[in-house]
mmCIF file of C-alpha atoms in Angstrom:
data_model
loop_
_atom_site.group_PDB
_atom_site.id
_atom_site.type_symbol
_atom_site.label_atom_id
_atom_site.label_comp_id
_atom_site.label_asym_id
_atom_site.label_seq_id
_atom_site.Cartn_x
_atom_site.Cartn_y
_atom_site.Cartn_z
ATOM 1 C CA MET A 24 12.832 16.868 95.084
ATOM 2 C CA THR A 25 11.400 14.942 97.998
ATOM 3 C CA SER A 26 8.865 17.338 99.504
ATOM 4 C CA TYR A 27 6.200 17.264 102.159
ATOM 5 C CA TYR A 28 3.723 16.400 99.432
ATOM 6 C CA ASN A 29 5.671 13.396 98.239
ATOM 7 C CA ASP A 30 6.072 11.977 101.728
ATOM 8 C CA LYS A 31 2.464 12.526 102.723
ATOM 9 C CA LEU A 32 1.213 11.184 99.409
ATOM 10 C CA GLU A 33 3.033 7.900 99.817
ATOM 11 C CA LYS A 34 1.987 7.569 103.463
ATOM 12 C CA GLU A 35 -1.660 8.322 102.836
ATOM 13 C CA ILE A 36 -2.088 6.094 99.824
ATOM 14 C CA ARG A 37 -0.541 3.155 101.619
ATOM 15 C CA LEU A 38 -2.882 3.685 104.556
ATOM 16 C CA ARG A 39 -6.048 4.115 102.540
ATOM 17 C CA VAL A 40 -5.582 2.616 99.095
ATOM 18 C CA GLY A 41 -8.181 -0.096 99.641
ATOM 19 C CA ASP A 42 -10.899 2.179 100.999
ATOM 20 C CA LEU A 43 -13.013 2.282 97.850
ATOM 21 C CA LYS A 44 -15.974 4.479 98.647
ATOM 22 C CA LYS A 45 -18.864 4.592 96.178
ATOM 23 C CA SER A 46 -19.913 8.217 96.706
ATOM 24 C CA ARG A 47 -18.346 9.570 93.498
ATOM 25 C CA ALA A 48 -17.871 6.503 91.332
ATOM 26 C CA SER A 49 -21.118 7.082 89.438
ATOM 27 C CA ARG A 50 -19.529 9.767 87.274
ATOM 28 C CA ALA A 51 -16.783 7.462 86.081
ATOM 29 C CA VAL A 52 -17.198 5.028 83.211
ATOM 30 C CA GLY A 53 -17.965 1.427 84.199
ATOM 31 C CA ALA A 54 -15.397 -1.205 83.264
ATOM 32 C CA LEU A 55 -13.276 -4.120 84.338
ATOM 33 C CA ILE A 56 -11.805 -2.574 87.452
ATOM 34 C CA CYS A 57 -14.225 0.288 86.913
ATOM 35 C CA LEU A 58 -12.787 3.648 86.026
ATOM 36 C CA GLY A 59 -14.337 4.980 89.189
ATOM 37 C CA LEU A 60 -11.410 3.333 90.917
ATOM 38 C CA LEU A 61 -9.036 5.830 89.337
ATOM 39 C CA HIS A 62 -11.209 8.752 90.362
ATOM 40 C CA LEU A 63 -11.565 7.473 93.927
ATOM 41 C CA MET A 64 -7.868 6.847 94.293
ATOM 42 C CA ARG A 65 -7.190 10.432 93.253
ATOM 43 C CA LEU A 66 -9.414 11.581 96.096
ATOM 44 C CA GLN A 67 -7.717 9.276 98.582
ATOM 45 C CA MET A 68 -4.300 10.672 97.717
ATOM 46 C CA PHE A 69 -5.124 13.920 99.396
ATOM 47 C CA ALA A 70 -7.398 13.066 102.283
ATOM 48 C CA GLU A 71 -4.621 13.790 104.762
ATOM 49 C CA LEU A 72 -2.874 16.602 102.891
ATOM 50 C CA LYS A 73 -4.955 19.392 104.405
ATOM 51 C CA PRO A 74 -2.139 20.703 106.618
ATOM 52 C CA ALA A 75 -0.083 21.478 103.512
ATOM 53 C CA ALA A 76 -3.007 23.424 102.113
ATOM 54 C CA GLN A 77 -3.067 25.816 105.045
ATOM 55 C CA GLN A 78 -0.015 27.761 103.865
ATOM 56 C CA LYS A 79 -0.021 31.429 102.734
ATOM 57 C CA GLY A 80 -2.700 32.674 105.110
ATOM 58 C CA GLY A 81 -5.030 29.754 104.557
ATOM 59 C CA LEU A 82 -5.647 30.515 100.870
ATOM 60 C CA ALA A 83 -5.802 26.867 99.861
ATOM 61 C CA SER A 84 -8.073 26.080 102.786
ATOM 62 C CA GLN A 85 -10.369 28.972 101.871
ATOM 63 C CA LEU A 86 -10.417 27.843 98.242
ATOM 64 C CA ASP A 87 -11.240 24.306 99.317
ATOM 65 C CA THR A 88 -14.255 25.571 101.273
ATOM 66 C CA LEU A 89 -15.507 27.699 98.391
ATOM 67 C CA LEU A 90 -15.178 24.950 95.803
ATOM 68 C CA ALA A 91 -16.856 22.444 98.112
ATOM 69 C CA SER A 92 -19.879 24.762 98.324
ATOM 70 C CA GLY A 93 -19.982 25.315 94.560
ATOM 71 C CA LYS A 94 -18.657 28.881 94.652
ATOM 72 C CA ILE A 95 -16.171 28.338 91.849
ATOM 73 C CA ALA A 96 -16.199 31.868 90.437
ATOM 74 C CA GLU A 97 -15.583 33.351 93.881
ATOM 75 C CA GLY A 98 -12.737 30.924 94.470
ATOM 76 C CA ASP A 99 -11.194 31.736 91.103
ATOM 77 C CA SER A 100 -11.378 35.445 91.865
ATOM 78 C CA ILE A 101 -9.591 35.067 95.205
ATOM 79 C CA VAL A 102 -6.854 32.931 93.652
ATOM 80 C CA LYS A 103 -6.398 35.376 90.769
ATOM 81 C CA ARG A 104 -5.952 38.323 93.144
ATOM 82 C CA TYR A 105 -3.499 36.382 95.273
ATOM 83 C CA LEU A 106 -1.383 35.228 92.335
ATOM 84 C CA ALA A 107 -1.286 38.769 90.940
ATOM 85 C CA GLN A 108 0.839 39.778 93.929
ATOM 86 C CA GLY A 109 3.742 37.783 92.471
ATOM 87 C CA GLY A 110 6.518 35.959 94.234
ATOM 88 C CA ILE A 111 4.610 32.654 94.266
ATOM 89 C CA THR A 112 6.656 29.550 95.006
ATOM 90 C CA ALA A 113 6.450 26.215 93.208
ATOM 91 C CA GLU A 114 5.061 24.578 96.342
ATOM 92 C CA THR A 115 2.298 27.181 96.644
ATOM 93 C CA TYR A 116 1.267 26.656 93.022
ATOM 94 C CA LEU A 117 1.212 22.933 93.723
ATOM 95 C CA GLY A 118 -0.879 23.370 96.867
ATOM 96 C CA ILE A 119 -3.503 25.502 95.145
ATOM 97 C CA GLY A 120 -3.496 23.298 92.062
ATOM 98 C CA ARG A 121 -4.007 20.291 94.270
ATOM 99 C CA VAL A 122 -7.190 21.850 95.704
ATOM 100 C CA TYR A 123 -8.568 22.457 92.220
ATOM 101 C CA PHE A 124 -7.645 18.874 91.337
ATOM 102 C CA GLU A 125 -9.597 17.538 94.308
ATOM 103 C CA HIS A 126 -12.687 19.363 93.108
ATOM 104 C CA ASP A 127 -12.426 18.243 89.479
ATOM 105 C CA GLN A 128 -11.500 21.672 88.179
ATOM 106 C CA TRP A 129 -9.087 20.268 85.646
ATOM 107 C CA GLU A 130 -8.229 23.396 83.639
ATOM 108 C CA GLN A 131 -7.346 25.458 86.691
ATOM 109 C CA ALA A 132 -5.458 22.538 88.206
ATOM 110 C CA SER A 133 -3.404 21.904 85.068
ATOM 111 C CA GLU A 134 -2.558 25.605 84.682
ATOM 112 C CA LEU A 135 -1.286 25.901 88.251
ATOM 113 C CA LEU A 136 0.585 22.615 88.116
ATOM 114 C CA HIS A 137 2.298 23.748 84.931
ATOM 115 C CA LYS A 138 3.423 26.905 86.727
ATOM 116 C CA SER A 139 4.677 24.876 89.663
ATOM 117 C CA LEU A 140 6.761 22.717 87.355
ATOM 118 C CA GLU A 141 8.126 25.733 85.503
ATOM 119 C CA LEU A 142 9.636 26.832 88.794
ATOM 120 C CA GLN A 143 10.589 23.373 90.051
ATOM 121 C CA ASN A 144 10.529 20.568 87.517
ATOM 122 C CA GLN A 145 11.836 17.877 89.845
ATOM 123 C CA ASN A 146 8.593 16.994 91.599
ATOM 124 C CA ASP A 147 7.043 13.679 90.644
ATOM 125 C CA VAL A 148 3.793 14.435 92.512
ATOM 126 C CA ALA A 149 3.213 17.572 90.444
ATOM 127 C CA HIS A 150 3.861 15.595 87.250
ATOM 128 C CA LEU A 151 1.492 12.875 88.457
ATOM 129 C CA LEU A 152 -1.334 15.315 89.189
ATOM 130 C CA LEU A 153 -0.757 17.168 85.952
ATOM 131 C CA GLY A 154 -0.842 13.920 84.004
ATOM 132 C CA LEU A 155 -4.151 12.920 85.567
ATOM 133 C CA SER A 156 -5.617 16.394 85.017
ATOM 134 C CA LEU A 157 -4.609 16.385 81.360
ATOM 135 C CA ALA A 158 -6.235 12.989 80.925
ATOM 136 C CA GLU A 159 -9.510 14.468 82.161
ATOM 137 C CA LEU A 160 -9.065 17.238 79.600
ATOM 138 C CA LYS A 161 -8.616 14.550 76.928
ATOM 139 C CA GLN A 162 -5.025 15.606 76.242
ATOM 140 C CA TYR A 163 -3.920 12.009 76.251
ATOM 141 C CA GLU A 164 -0.464 12.248 74.715
ATOM 142 C CA GLU A 165 0.526 15.031 77.100
ATOM 143 C CA SER A 166 -0.972 13.064 79.980
ATOM 144 C CA GLU A 167 1.134 10.024 79.172
ATOM 145 C CA ARG A 168 4.289 12.132 79.006
ATOM 146 C CA GLU A 169 3.676 13.666 82.425
ATOM 147 C CA LEU A 170 2.958 10.300 84.022
ATOM 148 C CA GLN A 171 6.079 8.851 82.435
ATOM 149 C CA THR A 172 8.048 11.760 83.884
ATOM 150 C CA ALA A 173 6.637 11.025 87.329
ATOM 151 C CA VAL A 174 7.914 7.461 87.023
ATOM 152 C CA GLN A 175 11.332 8.619 85.871
ATOM 153 C CA GLN A 176 11.688 11.120 88.689
ATOM 154 C CA ASN A 177 10.578 8.729 91.400
ATOM 155 C CA PRO A 178 10.882 5.110 90.245
ATOM 156 C CA GLN A 179 10.462 3.894 93.831
ATOM 157 C CA SER A 180 6.827 5.019 93.949
ATOM 158 C CA ASP A 181 4.593 2.081 93.106
ATOM 159 C CA PHE A 182 1.729 4.502 92.501
ATOM 160 C CA ASN A 183 3.623 6.403 89.843
ATOM 161 C CA TRP A 184 4.044 3.091 88.024
ATOM 162 C CA TYR A 185 0.428 2.207 88.694
ATOM 163 C CA PHE A 186 -1.057 5.397 87.269
ATOM 164 C CA ALA A 187 1.262 5.439 84.263
ATOM 165 C CA GLY A 188 0.201 1.874 83.506
ATOM 166 C CA TRP A 189 -3.447 2.677 84.078
ATOM 167 C CA ARG A 190 -3.366 5.479 81.517
ATOM 168 C CA LEU A 191 -1.821 3.090 78.976
ATOM 169 C CA LEU A 192 -4.449 0.475 79.772
ATOM 170 C CA LEU A 193 -7.279 2.924 79.216
ATOM 171 C CA ARG A 194 -5.848 3.816 75.829
ATOM 172 C CA GLY A 195 -5.840 0.187 74.755
ATOM 173 C CA LYS A 196 -2.070 -0.258 75.104
ATOM 174 C CA TYR A 197 -2.514 -3.460 77.054
ATOM 175 C CA GLU A 198 0.830 -5.149 76.510
ATOM 176 C CA VAL A 199 2.706 -1.884 76.989
ATOM 177 C CA SER A 200 0.981 -1.373 80.338
ATOM 178 C CA LEU A 201 2.060 -4.746 81.724
ATOM 179 C CA PRO A 202 5.615 -3.811 82.818
ATOM 180 C CA TYR A 203 4.221 -0.854 84.735
ATOM 181 C CA PHE A 204 1.794 -2.983 86.701
ATOM 182 C CA TYR A 205 4.386 -5.681 87.289
ATOM 183 C CA LYS A 206 6.704 -3.021 88.719
ATOM 184 C CA ALA A 207 3.944 -1.554 90.887
ATOM 185 C CA VAL A 208 3.218 -5.009 92.299
ATOM 186 C CA GLU A 209 6.927 -5.666 92.825
ATOM 187 C CA LEU A 210 7.328 -2.426 94.772
ATOM 188 C CA ASN A 211 4.199 -2.945 96.837
ATOM 189 C CA PRO A 212 2.689 -6.442 96.640
ATOM 190 C CA ARG A 213 0.059 -5.466 99.197
ATOM 191 C CA ASN A 214 -1.632 -2.930 96.917
ATOM 192 C CA PRO A 215 -4.840 -4.689 95.801
ATOM 193 C CA ASN A 216 -5.507 -2.085 93.113
ATOM 194 C CA ALA A 217 -2.198 -2.786 91.394
ATOM 195 C CA GLN A 218 -2.946 -6.513 91.587
ATOM 196 C CA ARG A 219 -6.330 -5.906 89.978
ATOM 197 C CA ALA A 220 -4.900 -3.633 87.296
ATOM 198 C CA LEU A 221 -2.306 -6.253 86.403
ATOM 199 C CA GLY A 222 -5.047 -8.855 86.201
ATOM 200 C CA SER A 223 -7.048 -6.561 83.937
ATOM 201 C CA ALA A 224 -4.151 -5.998 81.556
ATOM 202 C CA LEU A 225 -3.431 -9.713 81.433
ATOM 203 C CA ALA A 226 -7.078 -10.499 80.749
ATOM 204 C CA ARG A 227 -7.101 -8.023 77.900
ATOM 205 C CA THR A 228 -4.111 -9.789 76.343
ATOM 206 C CA GLY A 229 -5.821 -13.175 76.661
ATOM 207 C CA SER A 230 -3.781 -14.474 79.616
ATOM 208 C CA TYR A 231 -6.842 -15.478 81.601
ATOM 209 C CA GLY A 232 -5.086 -17.969 83.843
ATOM 210 C CA LEU A 233 -2.527 -15.417 84.972
ATOM 211 C CA ALA A 234 -5.228 -12.774 85.341
ATOM 212 C CA GLU A 235 -7.156 -15.117 87.617
ATOM 213 C CA ASN A 236 -4.149 -15.433 89.923
ATOM 214 C CA TYR A 237 -3.820 -11.669 90.349
ATOM 215 C CA PHE A 238 -7.532 -11.186 90.901
ATOM 216 C CA LYS A 239 -7.385 -13.865 93.610
ATOM 217 C CA LYS A 240 -4.485 -12.034 95.225
ATOM 218 C CA ALA A 241 -6.461 -8.776 95.210
ATOM 219 C CA ILE A 242 -9.377 -10.541 96.908
ATOM 220 C CA GLU A 243 -7.046 -12.059 99.487
ATOM 221 C CA LEU A 244 -5.675 -8.604 100.307
ATOM 222 C CA ILE A 245 -9.030 -6.883 100.670
ATOM 223 C CA GLU A 246 -10.360 -9.713 102.813
ATOM 224 C CA GLN A 247 -7.327 -9.490 105.084
ATOM 225 C CA GLU A 248 -8.093 -5.799 105.566
ATOM 226 C CA HIS A 249 -11.851 -6.462 105.936
ATOM 227 C CA LEU A 250 -12.597 -4.016 103.117
ATOM 228 C CA GLN A 251 -16.103 -3.879 101.690
ATOM 229 C CA THR A 252 -15.063 -3.759 98.065
ATOM 230 C CA PRO A 253 -17.184 -5.707 95.540
ATOM 231 C CA GLU A 254 -15.213 -5.045 92.345
ATOM 232 C CA PRO A 255 -12.434 -7.630 92.792
ATOM 233 C CA TYR A 256 -15.055 -10.354 93.054
ATOM 234 C CA LEU A 257 -16.536 -9.196 89.747
ATOM 235 C CA ASP A 258 -13.086 -9.237 88.151
ATOM 236 C CA LEU A 259 -12.486 -12.856 89.119
ATOM 237 C CA ALA A 260 -16.003 -13.948 88.244
ATOM 238 C CA TYR A 261 -15.753 -12.468 84.778
ATOM 239 C CA VAL A 262 -12.560 -14.351 83.990
ATOM 240 C CA LEU A 263 -13.975 -17.592 85.391
ATOM 241 C CA LEU A 264 -17.031 -17.255 83.171
ATOM 242 C CA PHE A 265 -14.894 -17.503 80.043
ATOM 243 C CA SER A 266 -14.921 -21.235 80.735
ATOM 244 C CA ASN A 267 -17.801 -23.386 79.561
ATOM 245 C CA GLN A 268 -17.324 -25.769 82.484
ATOM 246 C CA LYS A 269 -19.682 -25.819 85.442
ATOM 247 C CA GLU A 270 -17.004 -25.836 88.133
ATOM 248 C CA PRO A 271 -15.605 -22.380 87.211
ATOM 249 C CA ALA A 272 -19.180 -21.121 86.862
ATOM 250 C CA ALA A 273 -19.933 -22.314 90.390
ATOM 251 C CA ARG A 274 -16.848 -20.492 91.697
ATOM 252 C CA ALA A 275 -17.871 -17.378 89.779
ATOM 253 C CA LEU A 276 -21.323 -17.566 91.348
ATOM 254 C CA GLU A 277 -19.768 -17.715 94.792
ATOM 255 C CA CYS A 278 -17.736 -14.581 94.041
ATOM 256 C CA LEU A 279 -20.779 -12.777 92.719
ATOM 257 C CA ARG A 280 -22.852 -13.602 95.781
ATOM 258 C CA LYS A 281 -20.145 -11.962 97.884
ATOM 259 C CA ALA A 282 -20.166 -8.884 95.657
ATOM 260 C CA ILE A 283 -23.952 -8.601 95.866
ATOM 261 C CA THR A 284 -23.821 -8.946 99.640
ATOM 262 C CA ILE A 285 -21.550 -5.903 99.701
ATOM 263 C CA ASN A 286 -23.585 -3.908 97.166
ATOM 264 C CA SER A 287 -26.911 -5.264 95.973
ATOM 265 C CA LYS A 288 -27.443 -2.379 93.529
ATOM 266 C CA MET A 289 -24.676 -3.294 91.086
ATOM 267 C CA ALA A 290 -26.297 -4.164 87.769
ATOM 268 C CA GLU A 291 -23.066 -5.770 86.563
ATOM 269 C CA ALA A 292 -23.019 -8.187 89.499
ATOM 270 C CA HIS A 293 -26.577 -9.342 88.801
ATOM 271 C CA TYR A 294 -25.856 -9.674 85.077
ATOM 272 C CA LEU A 295 -22.819 -11.878 85.723
ATOM 273 C CA CYS A 296 -24.760 -13.795 88.335
ATOM 274 C CA GLY A 297 -27.420 -14.532 85.728
ATOM 275 C CA LYS A 298 -24.717 -15.634 83.309
ATOM 276 C CA ALA A 299 -23.239 -18.029 85.874
ATOM 277 C CA LEU A 300 -26.652 -19.466 86.711
ATOM 278 C CA LEU A 301 -27.353 -19.976 83.004
ATOM 279 C CA LYS A 302 -24.127 -21.966 82.664
ATOM 280 C CA LEU A 303 -25.196 -23.996 85.703
ATOM 281 C CA GLU A 304 -28.583 -24.617 84.027
ATOM 282 C CA ARG A 305 -30.470 -22.933 86.865
ATOM 283 C CA PHE A 306 -32.732 -21.119 84.459
ATOM 284 C CA THR A 307 -35.423 -19.743 86.765
ATOM 285 C CA ALA A 308 -32.835 -18.233 89.089
ATOM 286 C CA ALA A 309 -30.926 -16.896 86.080
ATOM 287 C CA ARG A 310 -34.059 -15.148 84.820
ATOM 288 C CA SER A 311 -34.560 -13.419 88.163
ATOM 289 C CA GLU A 312 -30.995 -12.121 88.256
ATOM 290 C CA LEU A 313 -31.050 -10.923 84.668
ATOM 291 C CA LEU A 314 -34.351 -9.109 85.139
ATOM 292 C CA LEU A 315 -32.889 -7.388 88.160
ATOM 293 C CA ALA A 316 -29.864 -6.375 86.082
ATOM 294 C CA VAL A 317 -32.247 -4.861 83.500
ATOM 295 C CA GLN A 318 -34.078 -3.004 86.239
ATOM 296 C CA LEU A 319 -30.835 -1.543 87.565
ATOM 297 C CA ASN A 320 -29.430 -0.631 84.132
ATOM 298 C CA ALA A 321 -32.052 -0.377 81.426
ATOM 299 C CA LYS A 322 -29.521 0.675 78.755
ATOM 300 C CA ASP A 323 -27.405 -2.482 78.911
ATOM 301 C CA ALA A 324 -28.169 -4.838 76.033
ATOM 302 C CA ARG A 325 -26.292 -7.847 77.403
ATOM 303 C CA PRO A 326 -28.882 -9.109 79.926
ATOM 304 C CA HIS A 327 -31.489 -9.227 77.156
ATOM 305 C CA PHE A 328 -29.229 -11.433 75.052
ATOM 306 C CA LEU A 329 -28.977 -13.942 77.889
ATOM 307 C CA LEU A 330 -32.674 -13.607 78.699
ATOM 308 C CA GLY A 331 -33.435 -14.783 75.173
ATOM 309 C CA GLN A 332 -31.536 -17.989 75.919
ATOM 310 C CA VAL A 333 -33.095 -18.400 79.352
ATOM 311 C CA TYR A 334 -36.639 -17.954 78.051
ATOM 312 C CA ASP A 335 -35.938 -20.550 75.353
ATOM 313 C CA LYS A 336 -34.870 -23.028 78.031
ATOM 314 C CA LEU A 337 -38.009 -22.255 80.033
ATOM 315 C CA GLY A 338 -40.232 -22.730 76.977
ATOM 316 C CA GLU A 339 -41.331 -19.091 76.933
ATOM 317 C CA SER A 340 -40.949 -18.390 73.226
ATOM 318 C CA GLN A 341 -42.798 -15.071 73.131
ATOM 319 C CA GLU A 342 -40.658 -13.644 75.901
ATOM 320 C CA ALA A 343 -37.544 -14.976 74.164
ATOM 321 C CA SER A 344 -38.437 -13.147 70.960
ATOM 322 C CA GLU A 345 -39.107 -9.928 72.824
ATOM 323 C CA ALA A 346 -35.780 -10.180 74.655
ATOM 324 C CA ARG A 347 -33.950 -10.572 71.339
ATOM 325 C CA ARG A 348 -35.731 -7.581 69.834
ATOM 326 C CA THR A 349 -34.771 -5.473 72.830
ATOM 327 C CA PHE A 350 -31.203 -6.696 72.598
ATOM 328 C CA ALA A 351 -31.011 -5.705 68.923
ATOM 329 C CA LYS A 352 -32.507 -2.267 69.607
ATOM 330 C CA LEU A 353 -30.176 -1.488 72.498
ATOM 331 C CA SER A 354 -27.140 -2.809 70.630
ATOM 332 C CA GLN A 355 -27.859 -0.533 67.675
ATOM 333 C CA ARG A 356 -28.327 2.432 69.966
ATOM 334 C CA ARG A 357 -25.004 1.686 71.637
ATOM 335 C CA ALA A 358 -23.284 1.496 68.258
ATOM 336 C CA ASP A 359 -24.830 4.801 67.225
ATOM 337 C CA GLU A 360 -23.628 6.485 70.391
ATOM 338 C CA SER A 361 -20.077 5.225 69.734
ATOM 339 C CA GLN A 362 -19.248 4.312 73.284
ATOM 340 C CA GLY A 363 -15.629 3.549 72.331
ATOM 341 C CA MET A 364 -13.535 2.702 75.370
ATOM 342 C CA GLU A 365 -16.362 3.167 77.843
ATOM 343 C CA ASN A 366 -16.673 -0.565 78.454
ATOM 344 C CA LEU A 367 -13.310 -2.120 79.190
ATOM 345 C CA ARG A 368 -14.443 -5.619 79.986
ATOM 346 C CA PRO A 369 -12.496 -8.097 77.877
#
């Protein structure tokens, strides 16, 4: 079924897909193409869907207001009373479920989306939202199935392909995710997020040269749209820093300076900047960047590892030893906490 939701979803994403705001990314796990991107894109899907939420006496609009002000129990109570009246349509379930989805109320969203699909299974947007909700509930197999269904029901939606691929990527199914990202890029080559996701999957399979090309394309697209988005520059810099040559390190440094200009508080950008400067044998500058990375993210062991090398080059043996001890301590703590897939950098 091609509904109002489907049409508005496609229109809105295409208008706003590159507008990567940082307001809610902090709750997502950092990674190559940070997972915050997925969360932010979910929000962008619905920024212009408010008119659809006004149906049935403004219930969805009222719920949206309550959830936004933290009155979840009150919102749940109103919804429960309304649904008890019976005669609810699939589109109404979808509209209310969508509001819960926007506010990260995954259980309520998944329950309502299930009910919507029981009444009308042919709705790829409902399957897409359900798949993403189930992923947040850590029901990964079910999530994959719903996202696959969204692709099957609407194979012309590049974002169905994108999200299905993204779920596979997050589960470590790198090669399996590649056809999904290739298809998303084929359907919409001007989607920088699909370009970045494809680059990420390629990097994870060791195809660094190909990954570099897609990261460059993502940067080209965001620069054409004058978007203030630092992550693509980090993506490209990271791949370039796999080389031991100075020329790629110099290009990586250029990318990282652009990222830092956009957001100077990104610990990852300063860490990679320190790594590039170390490769360029600019040790004093590397030390400054790495210390700033430590200041911004005290739990990250990696800057301390590089600081040990930098201090050695600067003849500061005591500081080098201390950096290595800190690296060992933080690395052990990370292992004990079993971070798993929380860091997706290749």
